[in-house]
Amino acid sequence: MSTGRVLLIECADRKGLIHAVTGVLLRHALNIVANDEFVDSESGRFFMRTEAEGSADTERILEELRSLLPEGAVLRFSPATKRSVVVLVSREYHCLGDLLLRHAHGDLNATIEAVVGNHAVLEPLAGRFGIPFHWISHEGKSRERHEAEILDVLRPYQPEFLVLAKYMRVLSPEFTARFPSRIVNIHHSFLPAFVGRTPYGQAAERGVKIIGATAHFVTDVLDDGPIIAQSVIPVDHTYAADDLSQAGRDVERSVLAKALKLVFEDRVFLCGKRTVILS
Amino acid sequence: MSTGRVLLIECADRKGLIHAVTGVLLRHALNIVANDEFVDSESGRFFMRTEAEGSADTERILEELRSLLPEGAVLRFSPATKRSVVVLVSREYHCLGDLLLRHAHGDLNATIEAVVGNHAVLEPLAGRFGIPFHWISHEGKSRERHEAEILDVLRPYQPEFLVLAKYMRVLSPEFTARFPSRIVNIHHSFLPAFVGRTPYGQAAERGVKIIGATAHFVTDVLDDGPIIAQSVIPVDHTYAADDLSQAGRDVERSVLAKALKLVFEDRVFLCGKRTVILS
Amino acid sequence: MSTGRVLLIECADRKGLIHAVTGVLLRHALNIVANDEFVDSESGRFFMRTEAEGSADTERILEELRSLLPEGAVLRFSPATKRSVVVLVSREYHCLGDLLLRHAHGDLNATIEAVVGNHAVLEPLAGRFGIPFHWISHEGKSRERHEAEILDVLRPYQPEFLVLAKYMRVLSPEFTARFPSRIVNIHHSFLPAFVGRTPYGQAAERGVKIIGATAHFVTDVLDDGPIIAQSVIPVDHTYAADDLSQAGRDVERSVLAKALKLVFEDRVFLCGKRTVILS
Amino acid sequence: MSTGRVLLIECADRKGLIHAVTGVLLRHALNIVANDEFVDSESGRFFMRTEAEGSADTERILEELRSLLPEGAVLRFSPATKRSVVVLVSREYHCLGDLLLRHAHGDLNATIEAVVGNHAVLEPLAGRFGIPFHWISHEGKSRERHEAEILDVLRPYQPEFLVLAKYMRVLSPEFTARFPSRIVNIHHSFLPAFVGRTPYGQAAERGVKIIGATAHFVTDVLDDGPIIAQSVIPVDHTYAADDLSQAGRDVERSVLAKALKLVFEDRVFLCGKRTVILS
């Protein structure tokens, strides 16, 4: 095991799990640098994330752990290489720009392979950073056809994650099923308030005093996937829908960046419809 | 006019309104200490709040203004006396306790005449502060009957405002219609997320990363009245519904206190389903 | 050991500590409900807090742990009884009122034995809640003399903690030395900005756009003790020093309450001049 | 006057100022879209910012206003053209990258003429956006000599504003005097806490639970200029100085962007050591 690898465990809870896991690591002369665990009392599931230092045989560690943990335990070491990512966009530049900036300076902890847009407007932005841009217009196409074209473009990249950086089209259940818990979306509202395409318009009409953004995994129900991160800013009666939209951009991109950092550092576990985020 | 009175104007917008209003105040030798105005572009309504110092004939000022402003203008000076308030509660102490504390130390800008509870549990708390408590149990009564009993108790106090400080029963449209824009409720979620009676349960189930509270005027649609103030706090996967409920209390009472301060200082105008809050 | 007791460990870091500790708990058939640990890389100190359920012989557990942990380890179970507290105040009611409210409704996790004020003005507030109030005026007395009188009053209560709830006098090093890490103060600024008696005046003069409050342990250097909790609110140019002071009250009391919750739940460790707060 | 120009007035306060100003605008058939004013009670200064729509002779309006306002009044219309800006940087990319992104997409309300760095590392980033980059190394040069070289580079651009986007060298009073209230700096702490070069190191040592960033005008006293905007984020004991630095980046760039938006929209007045920010 290379220095700084992360061990992730999820299984049914029972007494002695921490002792058992730390015992295996100790026998392999690994030093625990950080450790966090959580038991979801409702489902009785145990989650554990351990950063350890030292050099060891990860396969053998996993094997030993498997023999000690309850049947059905899910366990793995986080990969030693950066995650490969394709970003989907529409017209808005701020989230994509932020990701490209971080990526170019080594702060994303992932490799952006390409950008796919249903509009062409962000092609120059991707170009500034030397990232391939694929324009797959949706106009005059069925959703099925449009998504098939996107899948064709994605195929050579074999991306581990898709990031929807203000991609404004709804993906079909067939599409999302291909990337289970591997599509991260930024929704421009404080979910579950204002589901759908025009949250800022709805927020202006409702007269809310705070707006927000939500980064979540995409499931087959619109804006209903497990929430990874949320943030908000105060607004007031002087904000029309356009002002809310502009004010919301800073929140959107910082929430998306925060969520991706958690995901790419392997801190996010799924627990039913919720996420468990271990530090 | 006594020193520090506040003039409130609402009318159709047109050129020259600020000039006209400030001209009248100037002729009456009043000095403007603070001034805020807003035009809602959608409805074309003009809102203005002016704090002025000096001594003058308020009736005559209003008369002169009425002759200069568009027909249908609503204008008034805020009352020189404190607002009279009755607080409705159920079982939770934190919002009522906060209001009683502020009231006892002259920080509420209103007079709490009495507390009405559908449970008796907060009677001792009201008693600590020497405020009359009326227990009107709802058990075994129709909503109609229960509300009739509450109205009987309220009658001698003639309260200008009702404050629902975690009053956990839904009021009928007939009841709320008697206090138009004069009932302020604290709802324990970041509206419009999680309408209804169990927002913390819904929040736990949905796995949100932020919870909030909303103070709003009560209308005949549940949790749908114009929002006065909102605030939020971060939470995480370790919070069960009970933890969310406990964590939310601090937000609830500070949002309610903030909203009441705005209302009692006559800073809140209604503009359709929204509030305009002038500083 | 009664259900829900908390084990606290602090010692020099070395490999295998978590495994050793969890092994002892396992042998005593205790179930770990929550667990958090931290290694301060600068000092090489290991901190661990464990909530366990089950019934066991705490003395024997501590003995076994002591034999396994590095020499000089500090370890204890948190006490089964509530902490005894005396609150020191001057003139401002909001922090004391908040503590008395929580205390009266079982939300403080401590017992307020008495309130001591260098002014008499808060005596009626303590009286509302049936808590003894001792007025020890400082006027015409040396600090030494004044503090000696306070110590006389404190003696019969034998308080484990002193809470300075806007107590506006500086305590001498001789006094604070009697309560090492057992005095919690709320300072009305975002430390280390604006040390001393008039932080809101300093904040107004400096024109800051955010103000805050800091709860910290008291040491013999003014406003320099380890920070437990901080919070802030936005302000603007319209706030004079008095407005800042009023706006700051809500922050002060919620930060103090938050810090005391952490302290009374035995979540706060000292690590040099800093605190380590385990969840 | 073109549609949407902004009138800015600062003068000694006296009765009737708003009436006088709005009268002039009315006579010139201008419609007030937004209006904000403030009287600093300490200095007795009146500040007013008015957005008006319509077409009129701005010179004549200023002349008429000058004849009505107290002697010494400072008044102007904000320029019809975008402000010209040069950005100074050292090694960190996040603030510069953010400004370049906004600039490239028309969201900065200013024109970035060039970037000047005392290190060369950000030259490629400026290059991505087609903005000239000038590397003026400070190595082996006196501060006087280094600043003379910077001034030489700036001369042809005649920038109205300098933005210090994590420029890590202290500017001399002689240099800053050339750009009075025209240099905006982002300081990586919640001023006045942690003045100087290593705020995150100081913050880690002090064990604060919140860190922040401050955008301010540069004066000849280090980190002491009038504050334009501040923001904060929560941190805890697990953050070493490096972690604080990384966590602080998002705050730094969003605070800098917010401050520049206020400055470039002509919303920021100076009032002694403070700013007055009119909406």
CSV table of C-alpha atoms in Angstrom, one decimal, chain B residues 93 97-98 101-102 104-105 107 122 125 128-130 246 249-250 253-254 261, chain C residues 93 97-98 101-102 104-105 107 122 125 128-130 246 249-250 253-254 261:
chain,number,residue,atom,x,y,z
B,93,TYR,CA,-40.4,26.7,26.0
B,97,GLY,CA,-38.9,32.1,27.1
B,98,ASP,CA,-36.9,34.2,24.8
B,101,LEU,CA,-36.9,37.6,28.7
B,102,ARG,CA,-36.7,40.4,26.1
B,104,ALA,CA,-39.1,41.8,30.9
B,105,HIS,CA,-35.9,43.8,30.0
B,107,ASP,CA,-36.1,44.8,24.5
B,122,LEU,CA,-45.7,26.5,30.0
B,125,LEU,CA,-42.8,29.9,32.7
B,128,ARG,CA,-42.1,33.5,36.4
B,129,PHE,CA,-42.5,36.7,34.5
B,130,GLY,CA,-45.9,37.7,35.9
B,246,GLN,CA,-32.8,20.5,19.3
B,249,ARG,CA,-34.4,25.7,18.6
B,250,ASP,CA,-31.7,28.4,18.7
B,253,ARG,CA,-36.1,31.8,18.5
B,254,SER,CA,-33.5,34.1,17.0
B,261,LYS,CA,-38.3,43.4,15.8
C,93,TYR,CA,-29.3,40.1,31.2
C,97,GLY,CA,-31.4,34.8,31.1
C,98,ASP,CA,-30.6,32.3,28.4
C,101,LEU,CA,-34.1,29.4,30.8
C,102,ARG,CA,-32.2,26.3,29.6
C,104,ALA,CA,-35.1,25.6,34.2
C,105,HIS,CA,-36.1,23.3,31.4
C,107,ASP,CA,-31.4,21.7,28.7
C,122,LEU,CA,-29.9,41.1,37.8
C,125,LEU,CA,-33.9,37.8,37.1
C,128,ARG,CA,-37.7,34.6,38.8
C,129,PHE,CA,-36.0,31.2,38.5
C,130,GLY,CA,-35.5,30.6,42.2
C,246,GLN,CA,-27.3,45.2,20.6
C,249,ARG,CA,-26.2,40.0,22.1
C,250,ASP,CA,-27.8,37.2,20.2
C,253,ARG,CA,-25.6,34.1,24.2
C,254,SER,CA,-25.8,31.4,21.5
C,261,LYS,CA,-22.8,22.3,25.9
